[in-house]
Short mmCIF file of C-alpha atoms in Angstrom, two decimals:
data_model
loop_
_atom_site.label_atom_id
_atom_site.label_comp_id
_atom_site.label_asym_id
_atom_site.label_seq_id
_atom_site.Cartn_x
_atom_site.Cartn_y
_atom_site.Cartn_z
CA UNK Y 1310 87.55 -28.78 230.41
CA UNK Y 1311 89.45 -30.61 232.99
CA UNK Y 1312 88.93 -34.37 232.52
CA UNK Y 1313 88.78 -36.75 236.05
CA UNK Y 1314 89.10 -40.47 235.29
CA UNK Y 1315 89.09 -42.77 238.17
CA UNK Y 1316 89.89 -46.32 238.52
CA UNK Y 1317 88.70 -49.37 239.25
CA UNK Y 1318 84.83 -48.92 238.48
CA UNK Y 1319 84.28 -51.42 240.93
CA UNK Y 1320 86.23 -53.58 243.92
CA UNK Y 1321 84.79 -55.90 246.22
CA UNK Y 1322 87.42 -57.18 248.73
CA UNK Y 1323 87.73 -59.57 251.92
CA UNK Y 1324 87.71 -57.60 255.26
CA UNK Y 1325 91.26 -57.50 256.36
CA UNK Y 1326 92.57 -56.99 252.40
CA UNK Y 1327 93.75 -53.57 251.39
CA UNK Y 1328 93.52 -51.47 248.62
CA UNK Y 1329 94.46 -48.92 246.56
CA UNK Y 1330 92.06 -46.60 244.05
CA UNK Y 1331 93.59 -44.02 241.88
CA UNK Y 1332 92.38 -40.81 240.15
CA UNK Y 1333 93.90 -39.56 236.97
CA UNK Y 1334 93.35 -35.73 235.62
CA UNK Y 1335 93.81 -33.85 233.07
CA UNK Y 1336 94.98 -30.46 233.78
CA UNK Y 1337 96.72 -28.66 236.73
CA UNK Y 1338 94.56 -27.96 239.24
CA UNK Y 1339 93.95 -25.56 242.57
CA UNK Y 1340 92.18 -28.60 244.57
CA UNK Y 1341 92.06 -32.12 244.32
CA UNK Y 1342 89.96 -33.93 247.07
CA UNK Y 1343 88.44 -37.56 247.96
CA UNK Y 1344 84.63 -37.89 249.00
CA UNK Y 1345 83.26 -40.84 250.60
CA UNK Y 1346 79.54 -41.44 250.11
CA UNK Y 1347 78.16 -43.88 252.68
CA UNK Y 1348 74.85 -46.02 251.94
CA UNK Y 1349 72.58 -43.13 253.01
CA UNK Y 1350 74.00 -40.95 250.12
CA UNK Y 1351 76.10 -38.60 252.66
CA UNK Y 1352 79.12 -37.34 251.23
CA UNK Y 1353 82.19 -37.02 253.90
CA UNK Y 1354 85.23 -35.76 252.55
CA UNK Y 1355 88.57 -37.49 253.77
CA UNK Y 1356 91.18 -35.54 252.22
CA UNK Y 1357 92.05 -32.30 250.64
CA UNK Y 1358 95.63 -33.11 249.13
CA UNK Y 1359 96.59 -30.80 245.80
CA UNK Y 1360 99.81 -32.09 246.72
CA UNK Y 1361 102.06 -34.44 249.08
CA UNK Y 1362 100.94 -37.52 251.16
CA UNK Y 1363 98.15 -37.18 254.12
CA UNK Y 1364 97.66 -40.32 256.46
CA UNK Y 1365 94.01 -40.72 258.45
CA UNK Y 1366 94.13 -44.16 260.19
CA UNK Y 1367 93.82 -46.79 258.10
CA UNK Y 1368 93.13 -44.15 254.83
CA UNK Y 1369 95.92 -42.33 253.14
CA UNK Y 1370 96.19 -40.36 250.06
CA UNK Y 1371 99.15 -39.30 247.65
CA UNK Y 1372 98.80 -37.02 245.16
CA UNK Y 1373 101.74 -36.39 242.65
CA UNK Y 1374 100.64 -33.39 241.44
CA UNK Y 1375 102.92 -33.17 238.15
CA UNK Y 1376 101.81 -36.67 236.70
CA UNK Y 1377 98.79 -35.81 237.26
CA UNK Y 1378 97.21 -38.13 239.60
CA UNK Y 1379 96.13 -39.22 243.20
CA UNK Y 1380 95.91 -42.48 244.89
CA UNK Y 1381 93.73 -43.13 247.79
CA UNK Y 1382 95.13 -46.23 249.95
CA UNK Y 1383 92.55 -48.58 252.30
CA UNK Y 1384 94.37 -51.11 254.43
CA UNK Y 1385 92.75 -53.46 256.76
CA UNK Y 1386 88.98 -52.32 255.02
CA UNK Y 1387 86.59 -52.96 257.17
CA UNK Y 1388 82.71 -53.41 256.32
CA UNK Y 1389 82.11 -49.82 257.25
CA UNK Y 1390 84.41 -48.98 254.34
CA UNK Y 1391 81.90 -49.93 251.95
CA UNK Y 1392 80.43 -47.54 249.69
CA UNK Y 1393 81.69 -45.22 246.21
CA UNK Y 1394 84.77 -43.19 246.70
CA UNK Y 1395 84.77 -39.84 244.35
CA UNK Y 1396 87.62 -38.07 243.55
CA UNK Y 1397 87.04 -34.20 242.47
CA UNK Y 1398 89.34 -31.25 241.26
CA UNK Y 1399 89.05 -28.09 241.36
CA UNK Y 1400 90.05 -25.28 239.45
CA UNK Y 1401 89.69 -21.19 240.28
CA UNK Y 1402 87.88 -19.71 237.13
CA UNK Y 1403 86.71 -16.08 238.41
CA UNK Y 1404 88.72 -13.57 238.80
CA UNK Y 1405 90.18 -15.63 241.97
CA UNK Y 1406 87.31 -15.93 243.68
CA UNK Y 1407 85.05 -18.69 241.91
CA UNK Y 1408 85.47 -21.93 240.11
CA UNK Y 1409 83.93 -25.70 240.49
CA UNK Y 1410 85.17 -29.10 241.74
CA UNK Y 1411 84.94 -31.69 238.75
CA UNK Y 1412 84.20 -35.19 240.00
CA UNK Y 1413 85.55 -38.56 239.02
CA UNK Y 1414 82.50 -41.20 238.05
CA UNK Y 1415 83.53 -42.81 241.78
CA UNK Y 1416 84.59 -46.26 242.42
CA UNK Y 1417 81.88 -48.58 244.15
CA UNK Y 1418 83.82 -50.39 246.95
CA UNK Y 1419 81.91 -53.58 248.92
CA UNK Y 1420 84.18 -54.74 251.46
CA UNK Y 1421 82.47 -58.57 252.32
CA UNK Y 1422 82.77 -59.69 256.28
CA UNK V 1279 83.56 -28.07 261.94
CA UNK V 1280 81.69 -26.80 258.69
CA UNK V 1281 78.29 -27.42 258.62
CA UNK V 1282 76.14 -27.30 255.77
CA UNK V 1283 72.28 -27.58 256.17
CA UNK V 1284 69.27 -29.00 253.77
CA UNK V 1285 66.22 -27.44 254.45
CA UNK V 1286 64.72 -31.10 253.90
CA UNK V 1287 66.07 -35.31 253.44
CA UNK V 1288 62.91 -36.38 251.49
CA UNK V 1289 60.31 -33.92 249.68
CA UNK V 1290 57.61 -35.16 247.33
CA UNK V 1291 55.69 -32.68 245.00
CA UNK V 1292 53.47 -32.84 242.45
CA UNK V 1293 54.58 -32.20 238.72
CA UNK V 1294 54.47 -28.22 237.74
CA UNK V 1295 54.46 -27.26 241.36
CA UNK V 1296 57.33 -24.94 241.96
CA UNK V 1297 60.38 -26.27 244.00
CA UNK V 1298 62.77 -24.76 246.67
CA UNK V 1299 65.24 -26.12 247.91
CA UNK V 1300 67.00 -24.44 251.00
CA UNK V 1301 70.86 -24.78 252.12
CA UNK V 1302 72.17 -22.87 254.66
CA UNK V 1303 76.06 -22.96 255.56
CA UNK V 1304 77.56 -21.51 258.90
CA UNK V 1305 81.31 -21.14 257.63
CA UNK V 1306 81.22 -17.52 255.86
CA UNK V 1307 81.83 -19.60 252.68
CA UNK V 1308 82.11 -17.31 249.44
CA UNK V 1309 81.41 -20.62 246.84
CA UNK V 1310 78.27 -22.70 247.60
CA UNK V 1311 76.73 -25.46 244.81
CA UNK V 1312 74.27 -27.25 243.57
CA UNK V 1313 74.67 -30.82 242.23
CA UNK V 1314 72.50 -33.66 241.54
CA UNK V 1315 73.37 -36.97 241.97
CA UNK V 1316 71.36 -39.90 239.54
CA UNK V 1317 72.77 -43.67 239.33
CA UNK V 1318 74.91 -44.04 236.58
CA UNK V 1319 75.98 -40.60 236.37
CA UNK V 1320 77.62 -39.52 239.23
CA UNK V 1321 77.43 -35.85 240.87
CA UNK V 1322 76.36 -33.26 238.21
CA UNK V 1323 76.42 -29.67 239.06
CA UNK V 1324 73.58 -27.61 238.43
CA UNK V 1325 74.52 -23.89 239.44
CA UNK V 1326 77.15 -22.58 241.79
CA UNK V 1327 77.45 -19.27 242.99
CA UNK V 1328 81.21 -17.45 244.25
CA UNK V 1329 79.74 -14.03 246.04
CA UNK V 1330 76.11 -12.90 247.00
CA UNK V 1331 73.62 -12.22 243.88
CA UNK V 1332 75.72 -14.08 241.81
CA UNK V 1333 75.38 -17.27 240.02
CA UNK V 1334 77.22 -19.14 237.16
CA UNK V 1335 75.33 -22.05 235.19
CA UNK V 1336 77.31 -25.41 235.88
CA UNK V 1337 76.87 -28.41 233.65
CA UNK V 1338 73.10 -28.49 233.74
CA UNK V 1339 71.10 -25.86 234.85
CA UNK V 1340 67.80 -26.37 232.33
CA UNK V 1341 64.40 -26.13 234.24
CA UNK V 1342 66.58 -24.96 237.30
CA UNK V 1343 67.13 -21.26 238.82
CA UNK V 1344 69.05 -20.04 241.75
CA UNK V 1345 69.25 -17.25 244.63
CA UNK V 1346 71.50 -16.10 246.76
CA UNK V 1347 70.63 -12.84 248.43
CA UNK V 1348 72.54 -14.08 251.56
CA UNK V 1349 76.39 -15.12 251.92
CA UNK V 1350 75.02 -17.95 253.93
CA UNK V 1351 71.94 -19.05 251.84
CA UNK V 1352 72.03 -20.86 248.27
CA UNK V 1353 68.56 -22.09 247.37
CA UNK V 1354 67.41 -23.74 244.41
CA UNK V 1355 64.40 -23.72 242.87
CA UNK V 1356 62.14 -25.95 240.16
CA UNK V 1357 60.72 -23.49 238.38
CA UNK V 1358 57.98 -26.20 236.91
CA UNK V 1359 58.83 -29.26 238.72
CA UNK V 1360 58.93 -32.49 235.95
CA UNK V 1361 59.21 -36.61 236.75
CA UNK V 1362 62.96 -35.80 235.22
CA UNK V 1363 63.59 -33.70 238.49
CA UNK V 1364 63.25 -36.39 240.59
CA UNK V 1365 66.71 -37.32 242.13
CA UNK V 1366 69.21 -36.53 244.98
CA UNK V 1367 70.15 -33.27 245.12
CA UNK V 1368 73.18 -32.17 247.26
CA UNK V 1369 74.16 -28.80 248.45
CA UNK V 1370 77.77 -28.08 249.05
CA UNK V 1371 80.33 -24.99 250.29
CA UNK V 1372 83.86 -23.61 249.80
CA UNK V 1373 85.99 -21.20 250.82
CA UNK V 1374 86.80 -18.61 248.39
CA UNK V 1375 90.48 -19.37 247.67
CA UNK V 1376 89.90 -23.03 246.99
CA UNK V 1377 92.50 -24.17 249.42
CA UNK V 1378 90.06 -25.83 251.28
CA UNK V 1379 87.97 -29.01 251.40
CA UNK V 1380 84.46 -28.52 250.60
CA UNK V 1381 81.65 -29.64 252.60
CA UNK V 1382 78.44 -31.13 251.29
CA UNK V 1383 75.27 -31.20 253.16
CA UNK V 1384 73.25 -34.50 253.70
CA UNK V 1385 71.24 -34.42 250.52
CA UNK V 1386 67.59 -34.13 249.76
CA UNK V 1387 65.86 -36.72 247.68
CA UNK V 1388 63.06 -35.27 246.07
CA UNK V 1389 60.33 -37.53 244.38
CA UNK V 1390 58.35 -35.65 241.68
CA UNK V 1391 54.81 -37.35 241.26
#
């Protein structure tokens, strides 16, 4: 199955610093998408990007979708930013209809004031 | 905006009662799934379903079973709820061609006593 490795672990950062976490897969994919999970466990998704570069504020994303990989960029963080960041790919398995998002292992970020 | 609903944020039951959990979506999403989310090991999916009465296992669907007899409804259910069960679970939806971001619902953490 499709393999989703994501990098760093862990990154604690100075407000003001930025930063940038990547995702590496395995296998072309249909759907590749970053999650934010806040400290009450809600998970808000910030980008669907299979491809190309997306800009949201302060949060972009790249995704080069022929090496294989995505990069999520933070600049300015902010305390708010705090929290794990999943990435998750997705593949259609049945008959075009169905398949499943596999997710990264999520990098914990704590952004200090 | 999607919006996918838990039926409940905290539940706690008794070991060998039987579970359900409830998640309602209001998007006329074809793919809705069931993950649970444990420190350490990130979001694991449980079952996921792509069309009404069906359901395909995900990565670890032991001691759990499904239902969808609604395109808007995905419940799952503890057949004979065990202290191993206890965890966040989160519901999530998708459209059918994958080209989408998926939505997850707030999550339910369920204590089993």
């Amino acid at each position: 199955g499709i393999q989703v490795e994501q990098s760093p672990p862990d990154l604690i950062l100075q407000e003001g610093a930025n930063s940038t976490l990547r995702c590496n897969f395995s296998d072309s994919v249909n759907n590749l998408q970053w999650f934010h999970q806040n400290p009450w466990g809600q998970l808000i998704n910030l980008f669907y990007i299979p491809s190309g570069t997306k800009q949201n504020g302060r949060l972009s994303a790249t995704t080069v979708a022929t090496e294989r990989y995505s990069l999520l960029y933070i600049s300015s963080s902010q305390t708010t930013d705090s929290g794990v960041y999943f990435c998750a790919v997705g593949l259609l398995m049945i008959y075009n209809q169905g398949g499943k998002l596999i997710f990264g292992q999520g990098t914990e970020l704590s952004v200090k004031p | 905006d999607v919006k996918v609903t838990q039926s409940s944020r905290y539940l706690v039951k008794r070991t060998g009662e039987k579970v359900f959990l409830e998640c309602v979506q209001d998007m006329d999403h074809e793919n809705m799934f069931w993950y649970r989310q444990d420190p350490g090991l990130g979001l694991r999916l449980i079952y996921f379903s792509y069309d009404v009465k069906m359901k395909e296992k995900g990565d670890i669907p032991e001691g759990y079973s499904v239902s969808r007899e609604k395109k808007e409804r995905f419940s799952l259910i503890l057949e004979s709820a065990s202290t191993n069960q206890t965890s966040m679970y989160l519901c999530a939806s998708l459209t059918g061609g994958f080209n989408q971001p998926q939505h997850f619902g707030d999550g339910t953490r369920l204590s089993i006593l």
